[in-house]
PDB file of C-alpha atoms and ligand atoms in Angstrom:
ATOM      1  CA  UNK A   1     101.895 117.439 148.668  1.00  0.00           C
ATOM      2  CA  UNK A   2     103.802 117.818 145.480  1.00  0.00           C
ATOM      3  CA  UNK A   3     105.497 114.792 143.913  1.00  0.00           C
ATOM      4  CA  UNK A   4     108.430 115.076 141.578  1.00  0.00           C
ATOM      5  CA  UNK A   5     108.920 111.925 139.492  1.00  0.00           C
ATOM      6  CA  UNK A   6     112.285 111.802 137.742  1.00  0.00           C
ATOM      7  CA  UNK A   7     113.005 110.181 134.359  1.00  0.00           C
ATOM      8  CA  UNK A   8     109.454 109.417 133.331  1.00  0.00           C
ATOM      9  CA  UNK A   9     110.912 109.687 129.831  1.00  0.00           C
ATOM     10  CA  UNK A  10     114.538 108.852 129.007  1.00  0.00           C
ATOM     11  CA  UNK A  11     116.963 110.827 126.834  1.00  0.00           C
ATOM     12  CA  UNK A  12     116.148 108.916 123.632  1.00  0.00           C
ATOM     13  CA  UNK A  13     112.402 109.289 124.171  1.00  0.00           C
ATOM     14  CA  UNK A  14     112.860 113.035 124.731  1.00  0.00           C
ATOM     15  CA  UNK A  15     114.848 113.257 121.492  1.00  0.00           C
ATOM     16  CA  UNK A  16     111.998 111.548 119.594  1.00  0.00           C
ATOM     17  CA  UNK A  17     109.344 113.715 121.263  1.00  0.00           C
ATOM     18  CA  UNK A  18     111.224 116.885 120.403  1.00  0.00           C
ATOM     19  CA  UNK A  19     111.671 115.866 116.780  1.00  0.00           C
ATOM     20  CA  UNK A  20     107.861 115.709 116.461  1.00  0.00           C
ATOM     21  CA  UNK A  21     107.056 118.672 118.701  1.00  0.00           C
ATOM     22  CA  UNK A  22     109.550 121.125 117.239  1.00  0.00           C
ATOM     23  CA  UNK A  23     107.955 120.630 113.792  1.00  0.00           C
ATOM     24  CA  UNK A  24     104.335 120.430 114.966  1.00  0.00           C
ATOM     25  CA  UNK A  25     101.611 122.936 114.149  1.00  0.00           C
ATOM     26  CA  UNK A  26     101.063 124.931 117.343  1.00  0.00           C
ATOM     27  CA  UNK A  27      97.793 126.790 117.931  1.00  0.00           C
ATOM     28  CA  UNK A  28      96.866 129.697 120.192  1.00  0.00           C
ATOM     29  CA  UNK A  29      96.186 128.242 123.661  1.00  0.00           C
ATOM     30  CA  UNK A  30      93.305 130.694 124.141  1.00  0.00           C
ATOM     31  CA  UNK A  31      91.095 128.304 122.096  1.00  0.00           C
ATOM     32  CA  UNK A  32      90.916 125.855 124.976  1.00  0.00           C
ATOM     33  CA  UNK A  33      90.803 128.272 127.901  1.00  0.00           C
ATOM     34  CA  UNK A  34      87.677 128.592 130.061  1.00  0.00           C
ATOM     35  CA  UNK A  35      86.110 132.046 130.457  1.00  0.00           C
ATOM     36  CA  UNK A  36      88.200 132.942 133.519  1.00  0.00           C
ATOM     37  CA  UNK A  37      91.440 131.413 132.206  1.00  0.00           C
ATOM     38  CA  UNK A  38      91.117 133.434 128.973  1.00  0.00           C
ATOM     39  CA  UNK A  39      92.309 136.553 130.810  1.00  0.00           C
ATOM     40  CA  UNK A  40      95.486 134.986 132.164  1.00  0.00           C
ATOM     41  CA  UNK A  41      96.499 132.422 129.553  1.00  0.00           C
ATOM     42  CA  UNK A  42      98.977 133.243 126.808  1.00  0.00           C
ATOM     43  CA  UNK A  43     100.657 130.204 125.249  1.00  0.00           C
ATOM     44  CA  UNK A  44     100.378 127.686 122.420  1.00  0.00           C
ATOM     45  CA  UNK A  45      98.916 124.210 122.301  1.00  0.00           C
ATOM     46  CA  UNK A  46      98.725 121.255 119.969  1.00  0.00           C
ATOM     47  CA  UNK A  47      95.415 120.065 118.565  1.00  0.00           C
ATOM     48  CA  UNK A  48      94.689 117.057 120.827  1.00  0.00           C
ATOM     49  CA  UNK A  49      92.748 115.213 118.163  1.00  0.00           C
ATOM     50  CA  UNK A  50      95.539 114.933 115.581  1.00  0.00           C
ATOM     51  CA  UNK A  51      99.121 113.674 115.306  1.00  0.00           C
ATOM     52  CA  UNK A  52     101.618 113.983 116.866  1.00  0.00           C
ATOM     53  CA  UNK A  53      99.597 114.726 120.059  1.00  0.00           C
ATOM     54  CA  UNK A  54      97.750 111.383 119.896  1.00  0.00           C
ATOM     55  CA  UNK A  55     100.803 109.107 119.584  1.00  0.00           C
ATOM     56  CA  UNK A  56     102.949 111.039 122.033  1.00  0.00           C
ATOM     57  CA  UNK A  57     100.083 111.181 124.524  1.00  0.00           C
ATOM     58  CA  UNK A  58      99.526 107.429 124.240  1.00  0.00           C
ATOM     59  CA  UNK A  59     103.211 106.819 124.782  1.00  0.00           C
ATOM     60  CA  UNK A  60     103.114 108.875 128.001  1.00  0.00           C
ATOM     61  CA  UNK A  61     100.080 106.909 129.242  1.00  0.00           C
ATOM     62  CA  UNK A  62     101.836 103.612 128.529  1.00  0.00           C
ATOM     63  CA  UNK A  63     105.007 104.667 130.339  1.00  0.00           C
ATOM     64  CA  UNK A  64     103.068 105.993 133.350  1.00  0.00           C
ATOM     65  CA  UNK A  65     101.053 102.804 133.802  1.00  0.00           C
ATOM     66  CA  UNK A  66     104.377 101.013 134.409  1.00  0.00           C
ATOM     67  CA  UNK A  67     105.833 103.714 136.710  1.00  0.00           C
ATOM     68  CA  UNK A  68     105.486 102.510 140.339  1.00  0.00           C
ATOM     69  CA  UNK A  69     105.963 105.977 141.872  1.00  0.00           C
ATOM     70  CA  UNK A  70     103.230 107.465 139.681  1.00  0.00           C
ATOM     71  CA  UNK A  71     100.831 104.596 140.385  1.00  0.00           C
ATOM     72  CA  UNK A  72     101.507 104.792 144.135  1.00  0.00           C
ATOM     73  CA  UNK A  73     101.112 108.589 144.311  1.00  0.00           C
ATOM     74  CA  UNK A  74      98.112 108.953 141.998  1.00  0.00           C
ATOM     75  CA  UNK A  75      96.243 105.633 142.349  1.00  0.00           C
ATOM     76  CA  UNK A  76      94.855 106.507 138.928  1.00  0.00           C
ATOM     77  CA  UNK A  77      91.310 105.653 137.963  1.00  0.00           C
ATOM     78  CA  UNK A  78      91.093 107.659 134.715  1.00  0.00           C
ATOM     79  CA  UNK A  79      93.701 109.823 133.023  1.00  0.00           C
ATOM     80  CA  UNK A  80      92.901 112.671 130.653  1.00  0.00           C
ATOM     81  CA  UNK A  81      94.729 112.159 127.321  1.00  0.00           C
ATOM     82  CA  UNK A  82      97.956 114.182 127.698  1.00  0.00           C
ATOM     83  CA  UNK A  83      97.968 117.652 126.118  1.00  0.00           C
ATOM     84  CA  UNK A  84     100.999 119.633 124.968  1.00  0.00           C
ATOM     85  CA  UNK A  85     101.837 123.290 125.350  1.00  0.00           C
ATOM     86  CA  UNK A  86     104.607 125.659 124.435  1.00  0.00           C
ATOM     87  CA  UNK A  87     105.515 129.012 125.947  1.00  0.00           C
ATOM     88  CA  UNK A  88     107.700 131.292 123.881  1.00  0.00           C
ATOM     89  CA  UNK A  89     109.082 134.694 124.777  1.00  0.00           C
ATOM     90  CA  UNK A  90     106.613 136.787 126.836  1.00  0.00           C
ATOM     91  CA  UNK A  91     104.147 133.914 127.085  1.00  0.00           C
ATOM     92  CA  UNK A  92     102.756 133.005 130.487  1.00  0.00           C
ATOM     93  CA  UNK A  93      99.818 131.492 132.365  1.00  0.00           C
ATOM     94  CA  UNK A  94      98.729 133.594 135.340  1.00  0.00           C
ATOM     95  CA  UNK A  95      97.380 132.266 138.653  1.00  0.00           C
ATOM     96  CA  UNK A  96      94.452 129.865 138.254  1.00  0.00           C
ATOM     97  CA  UNK A  97      92.942 126.643 139.547  1.00  0.00           C
ATOM     98  CA  UNK A  98      92.296 123.982 136.900  1.00  0.00           C
ATOM     99  CA  UNK A  99      88.684 123.149 136.038  1.00  0.00           C
ATOM    100  CA  UNK A 100      87.145 120.495 138.278  1.00  0.00           C
ATOM    101  CA  UNK A 101      85.522 118.379 135.567  1.00  0.00           C
ATOM    102  CA  UNK A 102      86.951 117.706 132.130  1.00  0.00           C
ATOM    103  CA  UNK A 103      85.233 115.984 129.248  1.00  0.00           C
ATOM    104  CA  UNK A 104      87.527 113.611 127.406  1.00  0.00           C
ATOM    105  CA  UNK A 105      87.610 114.846 123.778  1.00  0.00           C
ATOM    106  CA  UNK A 106      85.486 112.841 121.367  1.00  0.00           C
ATOM    107  CA  UNK A 107      83.636 111.028 124.174  1.00  0.00           C
ATOM    108  CA  UNK A 108      80.845 111.704 126.652  1.00  0.00           C
ATOM    109  CA  UNK A 109      83.164 110.640 129.470  1.00  0.00           C
ATOM    110  CA  UNK A 110      83.878 113.231 132.171  1.00  0.00           C
ATOM    111  CA  UNK A 111      86.703 112.956 134.682  1.00  0.00           C
ATOM    112  CA  UNK A 112      87.041 114.712 138.028  1.00  0.00           C
ATOM    113  CA  UNK A 113      90.457 116.345 138.236  1.00  0.00           C
ATOM    114  CA  UNK A 114      92.044 115.188 141.497  1.00  0.00           C
ATOM    115  CA  UNK A 115      95.669 115.568 140.405  1.00  0.00           C
ATOM    116  CA  UNK A 116      97.356 117.788 137.836  1.00  0.00           C
ATOM    117  CA  UNK A 117     100.556 116.708 136.096  1.00  0.00           C
ATOM    118  CA  UNK A 118     103.210 118.597 134.126  1.00  0.00           C
ATOM    119  CA  UNK A 119     105.846 116.583 132.277  1.00  0.00           C
ATOM    120  CA  UNK A 120     108.740 118.817 131.204  1.00  0.00           C
ATOM    121  CA  UNK A 121     109.992 118.234 127.655  1.00  0.00           C
ATOM    122  CA  UNK A 122     112.646 120.967 127.392  1.00  0.00           C
ATOM    123  CA  UNK A 123     115.801 121.275 129.485  1.00  0.00           C
ATOM    124  CA  UNK A 124     115.913 124.167 131.987  1.00  0.00           C
ATOM    125  CA  UNK A 125     118.829 125.761 130.131  1.00  0.00           C
ATOM    126  CA  UNK A 126     116.822 125.971 126.885  1.00  0.00           C
ATOM    127  CA  UNK A 127     114.710 128.835 128.220  1.00  0.00           C
ATOM    128  CA  UNK A 128     114.655 131.554 130.849  1.00  0.00           C
ATOM    129  CA  UNK A 129     111.672 132.022 133.173  1.00  0.00           C
ATOM    130  CA  UNK A 130     108.808 129.557 132.722  1.00  0.00           C
ATOM    131  CA  UNK A 131     108.874 128.250 136.305  1.00  0.00           C
ATOM    132  CA  UNK A 132     105.739 126.490 137.537  1.00  0.00           C
ATOM    133  CA  UNK A 133     104.740 127.867 140.937  1.00  0.00           C
ATOM    134  CA  UNK A 134     102.240 125.927 143.042  1.00  0.00           C
ATOM    135  CA  UNK A 135     100.555 126.987 146.290  1.00  0.00           C
ATOM    136  CA  UNK A 136     100.519 123.845 148.414  1.00  0.00           C
ATOM    137  CA  UNK A 137      99.220 123.331 151.956  1.00  0.00           C
ATOM    138  CA  UNK A 138     102.875 123.498 153.046  1.00  0.00           C
ATOM    139  CA  UNK A 139     103.578 126.804 151.287  1.00  0.00           C
ATOM    140  CA  UNK A 140     104.607 127.980 147.840  1.00  0.00           C
ATOM    141  CA  UNK A 141     106.805 125.695 145.744  1.00  0.00           C
ATOM    142  CA  UNK A 142     108.444 126.519 142.439  1.00  0.00           C
ATOM    143  CA  UNK A 143     109.602 123.873 139.975  1.00  0.00           C
ATOM    144  CA  UNK A 144     111.573 123.921 136.749  1.00  0.00           C
ATOM    145  CA  UNK A 145     112.509 120.327 135.980  1.00  0.00           C
ATOM    146  CA  UNK A 146     114.819 118.512 133.589  1.00  0.00           C
ATOM    147  CA  UNK A 147     113.338 117.170 130.358  1.00  0.00           C
ATOM    148  CA  UNK A 148     111.653 113.843 131.160  1.00  0.00           C
ATOM    149  CA  UNK A 149     110.810 114.758 134.776  1.00  0.00           C
ATOM    150  CA  UNK A 150     107.243 115.269 135.948  1.00  0.00           C
ATOM    151  CA  UNK A 151     105.497 117.074 138.784  1.00  0.00           C
ATOM    152  CA  UNK A 152     102.218 115.833 140.233  1.00  0.00           C
ATOM    153  CA  UNK A 153     100.135 118.121 142.486  1.00  0.00           C
ATOM    154  CA  UNK A 154      96.588 118.337 143.852  1.00  0.00           C
ATOM    155  CA  UNK A 155      94.286 119.990 141.300  1.00  0.00           C
ATOM    156  CA  UNK A 156      92.852 122.082 144.135  1.00  0.00           C
ATOM    157  CA  UNK A 157      96.102 124.103 144.118  1.00  0.00           C
ATOM    158  CA  UNK A 158      96.394 127.653 142.809  1.00  0.00           C
ATOM    159  CA  UNK A 159      99.310 127.712 140.347  1.00  0.00           C
ATOM    160  CA  UNK A 160     100.891 129.759 137.578  1.00  0.00           C
ATOM    161  CA  UNK A 161     103.616 129.618 134.938  1.00  0.00           C
ATOM    162  CA  UNK A 162     105.992 132.605 135.044  1.00  0.00           C
ATOM    163  CA  UNK A 163     106.627 134.431 131.769  1.00  0.00           C
ATOM    164  CA  UNK A 164     109.264 132.871 129.537  1.00  0.00           C
ATOM    165  CA  UNK A 165     111.784 135.625 128.803  1.00  0.00           C
ATOM    166  CA  UNK A 166     114.027 133.736 126.379  1.00  0.00           C
ATOM    167  CA  UNK A 167     113.796 130.478 124.388  1.00  0.00           C
ATOM    168  CA  UNK A 168     110.796 128.147 124.545  1.00  0.00           C
ATOM    169  CA  UNK A 169     109.340 125.838 127.195  1.00  0.00           C
ATOM    170  CA  UNK A 170     107.536 122.728 125.975  1.00  0.00           C
ATOM    171  CA  UNK A 171     105.614 120.435 128.301  1.00  0.00           C
ATOM    172  CA  UNK A 172     102.863 117.885 128.417  1.00  0.00           C
ATOM    173  CA  UNK A 173     100.081 118.390 130.954  1.00  0.00           C
ATOM    174  CA  UNK A 174      97.072 116.361 131.978  1.00  0.00           C
ATOM    175  CA  UNK A 175      94.781 115.434 134.842  1.00  0.00           C
ATOM    176  CA  UNK A 176      94.079 112.316 136.819  1.00  0.00           C
ATOM    177  CA  UNK A 177      90.922 111.091 138.491  1.00  0.00           C
ATOM    178  CA  UNK A 178      92.174 109.059 141.420  1.00  0.00           C
ATOM    179  CA  UNK A 179      90.539 105.968 142.890  1.00  0.00           C
ATOM    180  CA  UNK A 180      91.075 107.769 146.224  1.00  0.00           C
ATOM    181  CA  UNK A 181      89.445 111.202 145.993  1.00  0.00           C
ATOM    182  CA  UNK A 182      90.536 112.512 149.417  1.00  0.00           C
ATOM    183  CA  UNK A 183      93.967 114.185 149.423  1.00  0.00           C
ATOM    184  CA  UNK A 184      94.853 113.168 153.000  1.00  0.00           C
ATOM    185  CA  UNK A 185      93.887 109.543 152.436  1.00  0.00           C
ATOM    186  CA  UNK A 186      95.836 109.452 149.168  1.00  0.00           C
ATOM    187  CA  UNK A 187      98.928 110.923 150.825  1.00  0.00           C
ATOM    188  CA  UNK A 188      98.685 108.534 153.770  1.00  0.00           C
ATOM    189  CA  UNK A 189      98.543 105.599 151.354  1.00  0.00           C
ATOM    190  CA  UNK A 190     101.503 106.949 149.393  1.00  0.00           C
ATOM    191  CA  UNK A 191     103.625 107.443 152.534  1.00  0.00           C
ATOM    192  CA  UNK A 192     102.721 103.987 153.841  1.00  0.00           C
ATOM    193  CA  UNK A 193     103.531 102.383 150.497  1.00  0.00           C
ATOM    194  CA  UNK A 194     106.904 104.154 150.320  1.00  0.00           C
ATOM    195  CA  UNK A 195     107.797 102.866 153.809  1.00  0.00           C
ATOM    196  CA  UNK A 196     106.692  99.332 152.948  1.00  0.00           C
ATOM    197  CA  UNK A 197     108.850  99.445 149.808  1.00  0.00           C
ATOM    198  CA  UNK A 198     111.905 100.580 151.804  1.00  0.00           C
ATOM    199  CA  UNK A 199     111.345  97.985 154.532  1.00  0.00           C
ATOM    200  CA  UNK A 200     110.949  95.297 151.877  1.00  0.00           C
ATOM    201  CA  UNK A 201     114.411  96.167 150.550  1.00  0.00           C
ATOM    202  CA  UNK A 202     115.917  96.066 154.048  1.00  0.00           C
ATOM    203  CA  UNK A 203     114.099  93.054 155.495  1.00  0.00           C
ATOM    204  CA  UNK A 204     112.812  91.071 152.505  1.00  0.00           C
ATOM    205  CA  UNK A 205     109.223  90.655 151.366  1.00  0.00           C
ATOM    206  CA  UNK A 206     108.578  87.632 153.599  1.00  0.00           C
ATOM    207  CA  UNK A 207     109.497  89.382 156.875  1.00  0.00           C
ATOM    208  CA  UNK A 208     106.438  89.153 159.133  1.00  0.00           C
ATOM    209  CA  UNK A 209     106.157  92.919 159.776  1.00  0.00           C
ATOM    210  CA  UNK A 210     106.504  93.647 156.060  1.00  0.00           C
ATOM    211  CA  UNK A 211     103.683  91.206 155.372  1.00  0.00           C
ATOM    212  CA  UNK A 212     101.568  92.836 158.123  1.00  0.00           C
ATOM    213  CA  UNK A 213     102.162  96.404 156.908  1.00  0.00           C
ATOM    214  CA  UNK A 214     101.520  95.418 153.318  1.00  0.00           C
ATOM    215  CA  UNK A 215      98.238  93.866 154.462  1.00  0.00           C
ATOM    216  CA  UNK A 216      97.296  97.088 156.266  1.00  0.00           C
ATOM    217  CA  UNK A 217      98.018  99.052 153.071  1.00  0.00           C
ATOM    218  CA  UNK A 218      95.667  96.846 151.075  1.00  0.00           C
ATOM    219  CA  UNK A 219      92.993  96.943 153.752  1.00  0.00           C
ATOM    220  CA  UNK A 220      93.074 100.745 153.718  1.00  0.00           C
ATOM    221  CA  UNK A 221      92.820 100.721 149.908  1.00  0.00           C
ATOM    222  CA  UNK A 222      89.780  98.446 150.257  1.00  0.00           C
ATOM    223  CA  UNK A 223      88.143 100.989 152.575  1.00  0.00           C
ATOM    224  CA  UNK A 224      89.016 104.155 150.666  1.00  0.00           C
ATOM    225  CA  UNK A 225      89.287 103.327 146.979  1.00  0.00           C
ATOM    226  CA  UNK A 226      86.211 103.756 144.786  1.00  0.00           C
ATOM    227  CA  UNK A 227      87.225 102.603 141.301  1.00  0.00           C
ATOM    228  CA  UNK A 228      84.687 103.726 138.700  1.00  0.00           C
TER     229      UNK A 228
HETATM  230 NI1   NI B   1      96.723 124.895 135.190  1.00  0.00          NI
END
């Protein structure tokens, strides 16, 4: 399943992000590509270990920890510090699957990539091309989101970024190790939680069936979640 989470960042936050990102020092993305990705990757990235990547990344982490849709869909255990990339004219990232284990820069900590996230930081009308296409178990899906919107998808998915033919596409991307490793279990929990939330609005949180279903949700989490 692919989750689109709208308005992770608001208009003012996007304006601040862009002020920093438009003036940042962008490096060749090939520096951080694995041996297979090197053949298909042509874009630019920020140095993760310096400003503005550090502050902007921390801001994204803070905002996400308070986003109920993100928390429900990802059940995050560890999140890789957000990275930033830019695709200008003729830049692209061909079909690939993200690496399964990622070492968090400057630490010995390794995370398993269960979910991949792309947070769009440019508006769709600022560039042509640059769509993110993801092969999901339900077929191929293509996304090109508004600035501030994010897509979350299983890291097991083959995906690519189409060539940008005009303008520039800036995004943040990162990976999540989930407390629930299994995709089906994670999706079941997400669907159940969404239904409980809707029923709570209709019936109130003290309705007996809402209390029962909410209890079932937590009992499933108890069985399936393995926080590190
Ligand atoms: Ni990727």
